[in-house]
Amino acid sequence: MHFPSLPLITWTDKGLFCSAGGFHIDPHRAVDVAVITHAHSDHARRGHKKYICVESGVELLKTRIGKNIDVDTYAYGEEFYFGDVKVSLHSAGHILGSAQVRVEHKGQVWVASGDYKRDHDPSCDPFESVKCDVFITEATFGTPQFVWKKNLNHGEMIQNWWTENESKGKNSILFGYSLGKAQRILAELYPYAHKPVLIHSSIEELTNCYRRQNRKMAQTVLLKEKIKELIFDQRLSGELILAPPSILSESWAHQLGEYKTAFASGWMNGNGRRGYDHGFVMSDHADWNDLNRTIRETGARKIYVQHRDGALIRHLRQDGLLAFAIEDLHMNHFLPKAGENLVLI
Ligand SMILES: [Zn+2]
Ligand SMILES: [Zn+2]
């Protein structure tokens, strides 16, 4: 009797799992071997016995989850094996050291994208398009209203906002995620910043990881050091401050003086400024157009989409592609019902 092979990667209660290789990808519960696409907390969790990641991202991973983890690192494109399963990591352009995971077994190639973007970002390597039979894609912005302008010079735009506020004696407080977005802002500002950027302490060590990977960052000074230097009722003035929104409720917030606020995020697209004075549409995820472009570039015959909303799946199906929700990548989904033959990819 012929036993057809089951899918190379399945969606389990711990996340994506390659049973032929015995490893998980970005598991959300403790496992033996975890291939980690990048150091964001929804992908890199504590408690795995063994970690695998890209070498340029290992310091970020350790800063986030612990210095003493057991971790093997690989360069982009370097091949390694779990038994006869060949694996390699390819740049995802999301944050420093972010990877797509290419898995090859018995002539089949699967790619799990992790988070990715196609926009220019001087703080990390550019996205690499990888051919595959089956593509598992993130889709954070997987609805058509999330489309933004490309090739904007964010560094110059932030610098202009800063100098305009400075000319009015105001500070500029820019909010963005402490890992990835903050460093991208500092890298984009590198050619433009006319004085050091004041950063919150939550950003400092992560930024140093980028510097040690030779990423050029605008000069920075710790915000708390600058605040300490203030005498009597002195207030900050004309500074650019990169911090989490929580600083506005700190006991020393009055020392920030007058300020304007802005948020840098893909979520700034379309839905107004969400309570900030200004929004920079600056995402570390692919927009709707780039999701579609990327999926087609892979040449995949089958696409699994990781997103709550089914808009992208419906759109791909209308184009004649085989598209499914990631939850369908379950063993049972592939087992034949009574009287049916097992249909594989
Ligand atoms: Zn991420
Ligand atoms: Zn994510």
GROMACS .gro file of C-alpha atoms and ligand atoms in nm:
model
  347
    1MET     CA    1   0.000   0.000   0.000
    2HIS     CA    2   0.121   0.348  -0.083
    3PHE     CA    3   0.138   0.598   0.202
    4PRO     CA    4   0.161   0.947   0.062
    5SER     CA    5   0.374   1.184   0.263
    6LEU     CA    6   0.209   1.443   0.483
    7PRO     CA    7   0.278   1.815   0.447
    8LEU     CA    8   0.634   1.919   0.518
    9ILE     CA    9   0.524   2.187   0.765
   10THR     CA   10   0.207   2.180   0.973
   11TRP     CA   11   0.034   2.427   1.203
   12THR     CA   12   0.023   2.280   1.555
   13ASP     CA   13  -0.076   2.407   1.899
   14LYS     CA   14   0.288   2.517   1.939
   15GLY     CA   15   0.307   2.687   1.600
   16LEU     CA   16   0.468   2.583   1.271
   17PHE     CA   17   0.629   2.239   1.288
   18CYS     CA   18   0.843   2.041   1.045
   19SER     CA   19   0.805   1.682   1.160
   20ALA     CA   20   1.056   1.540   0.907
   21GLY     CA   21   1.321   1.772   1.055
   22GLY     CA   22   1.194   1.774   1.413
   23PHE     CA   23   1.198   2.153   1.452
   24HIS     CA   24   0.949   2.435   1.505
   25ILE     CA   25   0.949   2.784   1.355
   26ASP     CA   26   0.879   3.072   1.601
   27PRO     CA   27   0.699   2.834   1.842
   28HIS     CA   28   0.475   2.993   2.104
   29ARG     CA   29   0.534   2.719   2.359
   30ALA     CA   30   0.856   2.554   2.479
   31VAL     CA   31   1.005   2.305   2.229
   32ASP     CA   32   1.334   2.122   2.172
   33VAL     CA   33   1.448   2.303   1.857
   34ALA     CA   34   1.319   2.648   1.761
   35VAL     CA   35   1.415   2.824   1.440
   36ILE     CA   36   1.356   3.190   1.521
   37THR     CA   37   1.278   3.433   1.238
   38HIS     CA   38   1.356   3.744   1.445
   39ALA     CA   39   1.377   3.882   1.799
   40HIS     CA   40   1.029   4.041   1.833
   41SER     CA   41   0.850   3.896   2.135
   42ASP     CA   42   0.565   3.735   1.938
   43HIS     CA   43   0.824   3.525   1.752
   44ALA     CA   44   1.111   3.476   1.999
   45ARG     CA   45   1.003   3.328   2.329
   46ARG     CA   46   1.190   3.192   2.628
   47GLY     CA   47   1.214   2.828   2.727
   48HIS     CA   48   1.326   2.641   2.413
   49LYS     CA   49   1.611   2.392   2.453
   50LYS     CA   50   1.785   2.497   2.132
   51TYR     CA   51   1.759   2.815   1.925
   52ILE     CA   52   1.859   2.874   1.566
   53CYS     CA   53   1.880   3.220   1.409
   54VAL     CA   54   2.073   3.443   1.170
   55GLU     CA   55   2.410   3.547   1.312
   56SER     CA   56   2.349   3.923   1.272
   57GLY     CA   57   2.038   3.888   1.490
   58VAL     CA   58   2.175   3.671   1.771
   59GLU     CA   59   2.271   3.961   1.999
   60LEU     CA   60   1.920   4.104   1.972
   61LEU     CA   61   1.777   3.762   2.055
   62LYS     CA   62   2.002   3.730   2.361
   63THR     CA   63   1.926   4.084   2.474
   64ARG     CA   64   1.557   4.004   2.454
   65ILE     CA   65   1.540   3.653   2.603
   66GLY     CA   66   1.868   3.585   2.785
   67LYS     CA   67   2.243   3.570   2.739
   68ASN     CA   68   2.271   3.199   2.823
   69ILE     CA   69   2.045   3.043   2.563
   70ASP     CA   70   2.181   2.753   2.356
   71VAL     CA   71   2.185   2.898   2.006
   72ASP     CA   72   2.334   2.806   1.667
   73THR     CA   73   2.369   3.086   1.413
   74TYR     CA   74   2.396   3.086   1.035
   75ALA     CA   75   2.468   3.344   0.767
   76TYR     CA   76   2.193   3.430   0.520
   77GLY     CA   77   2.179   3.160   0.253
   78GLU     CA   78   2.398   2.914   0.446
   79GLU     CA   79   2.255   2.560   0.426
   80PHE     CA   80   2.222   2.330   0.725
   81TYR     CA   81   2.048   1.997   0.784
   82PHE     CA   82   1.810   1.827   1.022
   83GLY     CA   83   1.851   1.469   0.902
   84ASP     CA   84   1.772   1.489   0.530
   85VAL     CA   85   1.578   1.815   0.561
   86LYS     CA   86   1.777   2.107   0.421
   87VAL     CA   87   1.718   2.447   0.580
   88SER     CA   88   1.846   2.796   0.503
   89LEU     CA   89   1.760   3.144   0.627
   90HIS     CA   90   1.698   3.434   0.388
   91SER     CA   91   1.671   3.804   0.454
   92ALA     CA   92   1.319   3.925   0.534
   93GLY     CA   93   1.401   4.299   0.545
   94HIS     CA   94   1.191   4.336   0.862
   95ILE     CA   95   1.450   4.418   1.132
   96LEU     CA   96   1.821   4.340   1.177
   97GLY     CA   97   1.880   3.964   1.143
   98SER     CA   98   1.523   3.886   1.038
   99ALA     CA   99   1.479   3.574   0.826
  100GLN     CA  100   1.248   3.376   0.607
  101VAL     CA  101   1.293   3.003   0.662
  102ARG     CA  102   1.345   2.789   0.349
  103VAL     CA  103   1.285   2.418   0.406
  104GLU     CA  104   1.364   2.157   0.139
  105HIS     CA  105   1.280   1.789   0.157
  106LYS     CA  106   1.238   1.526  -0.116
  107GLY     CA  107   1.234   1.787  -0.390
  108GLN     CA  108   0.972   2.007  -0.223
  109VAL     CA  109   1.055   2.360  -0.114
  110TRP     CA  110   0.854   2.543   0.150
  111VAL     CA  111   0.920   2.895   0.275
  112ALA     CA  112   0.785   3.044   0.597
  113SER     CA  113   0.815   3.420   0.564
  114GLY     CA  114   0.813   3.541   0.924
  115ASP     CA  115   0.752   3.918   0.923
  116TYR     CA  116   0.883   4.096   0.614
  117LYS     CA  117   0.887   4.419   0.419
  118ARG     CA  118   1.011   4.541   0.081
  119ASP     CA  119   1.059   4.911   0.167
  120HIS     CA  120   1.410   5.051   0.191
  121ASP     CA  121   1.553   5.028   0.543
  122PRO     CA  122   1.918   5.118   0.611
  123SER     CA  123   1.912   4.935   0.946
  124CYS     CA  124   1.889   4.585   0.795
  125ASP     CA  125   1.956   4.379   0.483
  126PRO     CA  126   1.698   4.403   0.201
  127PHE     CA  127   1.429   4.139   0.147
  128GLU     CA  128   1.530   3.844  -0.068
  129SER     CA  129   1.271   3.683  -0.297
  130VAL     CA  130   1.288   3.303  -0.259
  131LYS     CA  131   1.126   3.059  -0.503
  132CYS     CA  132   0.920   2.784  -0.346
  133ASP     CA  133   0.633   2.537  -0.395
  134VAL     CA  134   0.447   2.640  -0.083
  135PHE     CA  135   0.469   2.987   0.075
  136ILE     CA  136   0.353   3.058   0.428
  137THR     CA  137   0.314   3.433   0.448
  138GLU     CA  138   0.250   3.685   0.722
  139ALA     CA  139  -0.021   3.938   0.633
  140THR     CA  140  -0.024   4.204   0.905
  141PHE     CA  141  -0.157   4.453   0.649
  142GLY     CA  142  -0.357   4.196   0.454
  143THR     CA  143  -0.645   4.423   0.357
  144PRO     CA  144  -0.649   4.653   0.052
  145GLN     CA  145  -0.672   4.982   0.245
  146PHE     CA  146  -0.315   4.935   0.366
  147VAL     CA  147  -0.117   5.073   0.075
  148TRP     CA  148   0.146   5.341   0.120
  149LYS     CA  149   0.381   5.552  -0.084
  150LYS     CA  150   0.720   5.402  -0.158
  151ASN     CA  151   1.064   5.563  -0.168
  152LEU     CA  152   0.983   5.832   0.086
  153ASN     CA  153   1.286   5.984   0.253
  154HIS     CA  154   1.180   5.927   0.613
  155GLY     CA  155   1.508   6.061   0.753
  156GLU     CA  156   1.465   6.396   0.583
  157MET     CA  157   1.094   6.412   0.673
  158ILE     CA  158   1.163   6.348   1.042
  159GLN     CA  159   1.450   6.597   1.037
  160ASN     CA  160   1.222   6.865   0.883
  161TRP     CA  161   0.956   6.802   1.147
  162TRP     CA  162   1.220   6.826   1.419
  163THR     CA  163   1.374   7.156   1.294
  164GLU     CA  164   1.031   7.311   1.245
  165ASN     CA  165   0.935   7.231   1.606
  166GLU     CA  166   1.278   7.344   1.725
  167SER     CA  167   1.231   7.683   1.556
  168LYS     CA  168   0.924   7.729   1.777
  169GLY     CA  169   1.112   7.627   2.094
  170LYS     CA  170   0.938   7.292   2.106
  171ASN     CA  171   1.068   6.940   2.147
  172SER     CA  172   0.973   6.661   1.908
  173ILE     CA  173   0.874   6.335   2.074
  174LEU     CA  174   0.865   6.044   1.833
  175PHE     CA  175   0.713   5.715   1.938
  176GLY     CA  176   0.794   5.384   1.776
  177TYR     CA  177   0.862   5.024   1.880
  178SER     CA  178   1.184   4.991   2.080
  179LEU     CA  179   1.319   4.709   1.862
  180GLY     CA  180   1.335   4.768   1.489
  181LYS     CA  181   1.142   5.090   1.440
  182ALA     CA  182   1.358   5.297   1.676
  183GLN     CA  183   1.679   5.177   1.511
  184ARG     CA  184   1.538   5.225   1.162
  185ILE     CA  185   1.456   5.586   1.255
  186LEU     CA  186   1.811   5.639   1.386
  187ALA     CA  187   1.958   5.484   1.069
  188GLU     CA  188   1.734   5.695   0.842
  189LEU     CA  189   1.832   6.006   1.042
  190TYR     CA  190   2.204   5.929   1.025
  191PRO     CA  191   2.275   6.153   0.722
  192TYR     CA  192   2.052   6.436   0.851
  193ALA     CA  193   2.049   6.469   1.232
  194HIS     CA  194   2.207   6.803   1.329
  195LYS     CA  195   2.259   6.703   1.692
  196PRO     CA  196   2.226   6.388   1.905
  197VAL     CA  197   1.885   6.225   1.939
  198LEU     CA  198   1.770   6.170   2.298
  199ILE     CA  199   1.669   5.809   2.351
  200HIS     CA  200   1.481   5.628   2.624
  201SER     CA  201   1.684   5.363   2.811
  202SER     CA  202   1.466   5.081   2.668
  203ILE     CA  203   1.613   5.161   2.326
  204GLU     CA  204   1.980   5.193   2.421
  205GLU     CA  205   2.107   4.835   2.441
  206LEU     CA  206   1.916   4.725   2.130
  207THR     CA  207   2.063   5.022   1.940
  208ASN     CA  208   2.412   4.922   2.053
  209CYS     CA  209   2.351   4.575   1.905
  210TYR     CA  210   2.286   4.743   1.570
  211ARG     CA  211   2.600   4.956   1.601
  212ARG     CA  212   2.811   4.646   1.672
  213GLN     CA  213   2.675   4.501   1.345
  214ASN     CA  214   2.816   4.814   1.173
  215ARG     CA  215   2.479   4.973   1.109
  216LYS     CA  216   2.522   5.350   1.093
  217MET     CA  217   2.297   5.521   1.347
  218ALA     CA  218   2.248   5.889   1.427
  219GLN     CA  219   2.432   5.992   1.743
  220THR     CA  220   2.232   5.936   2.059
  221VAL     CA  221   2.234   6.053   2.421
  222LEU     CA  222   2.033   5.891   2.698
  223LEU     CA  223   1.725   6.099   2.777
  224LYS     CA  224   1.760   6.040   3.152
  225GLU     CA  225   2.120   6.174   3.146
  226LYS     CA  226   2.005   6.489   2.967
  227ILE     CA  227   1.721   6.535   3.217
  228LYS     CA  228   1.971   6.498   3.506
  229GLU     CA  229   2.179   6.782   3.363
  230LEU     CA  230   1.887   7.025   3.382
  231ILE     CA  231   1.915   7.277   3.666
  232PHE     CA  232   1.628   7.424   3.873
  233ASP     CA  233   1.322   7.477   3.654
  234GLN     CA  234   1.510   7.430   3.328
  235ARG     CA  235   1.320   7.242   3.056
  236LEU     CA  236   1.430   7.061   2.743
  237SER     CA  237   1.392   7.259   2.423
  238GLY     CA  238   1.439   7.180   2.054
  239GLU     CA  239   1.530   6.817   2.114
  240LEU     CA  240   1.423   6.506   1.922
  241ILE     CA  241   1.324   6.238   2.171
  242LEU     CA  242   1.275   5.874   2.075
  243ALA     CA  243   1.076   5.695   2.344
  244PRO     CA  244   0.772   5.484   2.432
  245PRO     CA  245   0.447   5.676   2.503
  246SER     CA  246   0.473   5.588   2.875
  247ILE     CA  247   0.727   5.871   2.930
  248LEU     CA  248   0.443   6.125   2.919
  249SER     CA  249   0.311   5.988   3.248
  250GLU     CA  250   0.651   5.985   3.426
  251SER     CA  251   0.692   6.205   3.734
  252TRP     CA  252   0.954   6.413   3.553
  253ALA     CA  253   0.744   6.460   3.237
  254HIS     CA  254   0.710   6.837   3.307
  255GLN     CA  255   1.084   6.867   3.238
  256LEU     CA  256   1.016   6.769   2.878
  257GLY     CA  257   0.895   7.127   2.828
  258GLU     CA  258   0.668   7.203   2.535
  259TYR     CA  259   0.650   6.935   2.272
  260LYS     CA  260   0.484   6.794   1.964
  261THR     CA  261   0.426   6.420   1.932
  262ALA     CA  262   0.439   6.182   1.638
  263PHE     CA  263   0.407   5.809   1.590
  264ALA     CA  264   0.597   5.610   1.326
  265SER     CA  265   0.397   5.306   1.212
  266GLY     CA  266   0.211   5.145   0.925
  267TRP     CA  267  -0.101   5.191   1.136
  268MET     CA  268  -0.067   5.567   1.074
  269ASN     CA  269  -0.193   5.493   0.724
  270GLY     CA  270  -0.545   5.611   0.652
  271ASN     CA  271  -0.701   5.617   0.997
  272GLY     CA  272  -0.595   5.964   1.108
  273ARG     CA  273  -0.325   6.041   1.361
  274ARG     CA  274  -0.474   5.852   1.653
  275GLY     CA  275  -0.421   6.133   1.903
  276TYR     CA  276  -0.069   6.229   1.793
  277ASP     CA  277   0.021   6.565   1.640
  278HIS     CA  278   0.181   6.394   1.344
  279GLY     CA  279   0.208   6.046   1.190
  280PHE     CA  280   0.491   5.899   0.987
  281VAL     CA  281   0.364   5.609   0.778
  282MET     CA  282   0.665   5.391   0.827
  283SER     CA  283   0.606   5.019   0.846
  284ASP     CA  284   0.829   4.719   0.896
  285HIS     CA  285   0.567   4.498   0.732
  286ALA     CA  286   0.471   4.463   0.367
  287ASP     CA  287   0.169   4.665   0.256
  288TRP     CA  288  -0.114   4.509   0.053
  289ASN     CA  289   0.067   4.562  -0.279
  290ASP     CA  290   0.393   4.417  -0.157
  291LEU     CA  291   0.220   4.113  -0.003
  292ASN     CA  292   0.066   4.041  -0.342
  293ARG     CA  293   0.389   4.110  -0.532
  294THR     CA  294   0.591   3.889  -0.299
  295ILE     CA  295   0.347   3.597  -0.313
  296ARG     CA  296   0.358   3.600  -0.693
  297GLU     CA  297   0.737   3.630  -0.704
  298THR     CA  298   0.778   3.311  -0.502
  299GLY     CA  299   0.603   3.117  -0.781
  300ALA     CA  300   0.435   2.910  -0.508
  301ARG     CA  301   0.154   2.674  -0.609
  302LYS     CA  302   0.004   2.694  -0.267
  303ILE     CA  303  -0.011   2.982  -0.022
  304TYR     CA  304  -0.094   2.979   0.348
  305VAL     CA  305  -0.182   3.314   0.501
  306GLN     CA  306  -0.132   3.410   0.864
  307HIS     CA  307  -0.401   3.672   0.925
  308ARG     CA  308  -0.735   3.706   1.101
  309ASP     CA  309  -0.904   3.862   0.801
  310GLY     CA  310  -0.964   3.653   0.489
  311ALA     CA  311  -0.934   3.940   0.237
  312LEU     CA  312  -0.598   3.832   0.101
  313ILE     CA  313  -0.705   3.468   0.072
  314ARG     CA  314  -1.018   3.568  -0.121
  315HIS     CA  315  -0.815   3.798  -0.344
  316LEU     CA  316  -0.557   3.528  -0.424
  317ARG     CA  317  -0.831   3.274  -0.497
  318GLN     CA  318  -0.996   3.516  -0.738
  319ASP     CA  319  -0.663   3.518  -0.919
  320GLY     CA  320  -0.673   3.139  -0.941
  321LEU     CA  321  -0.415   3.070  -0.671
  322LEU     CA  322  -0.456   2.799  -0.408
  323ALA     CA  323  -0.474   3.006  -0.091
  324PHE     CA  324  -0.570   2.900   0.260
  325ALA     CA  325  -0.562   3.019   0.619
  326ILE     CA  326  -0.265   2.893   0.817
  327GLU     CA  327  -0.505   2.706   1.047
  328ASP     CA  328  -0.579   2.480   0.748
  329LEU     CA  329  -0.220   2.360   0.756
  330HIS     CA  330  -0.334   2.097   1.000
  331MET     CA  331  -0.272   1.723   0.960
  332ASN     CA  332  -0.644   1.644   0.958
  333HIS     CA  333  -0.696   1.880   0.668
  334PHE     CA  334  -0.475   1.659   0.454
  335LEU     CA  335  -0.615   1.322   0.552
  336PRO     CA  336  -0.858   1.179   0.301
  337LYS     CA  337  -1.226   1.164   0.389
  338ALA     CA  338  -1.406   0.835   0.323
  339GLY     CA  339  -1.387   0.745  -0.044
  340GLU     CA  340  -1.138   1.022  -0.132
  341ASN     CA  341  -0.778   1.005  -0.236
  342LEU     CA  342  -0.528   1.212  -0.044
  343VAL     CA  343  -0.452   1.527  -0.239
  344LEU     CA  344  -0.106   1.663  -0.174
  345ILE     CA  345   0.046   1.994  -0.273
  346ZN      ZN  346   0.827   4.139   1.388
  347ZN      ZN  347   0.526   3.954   1.412
   0.00000   0.00000   0.00000
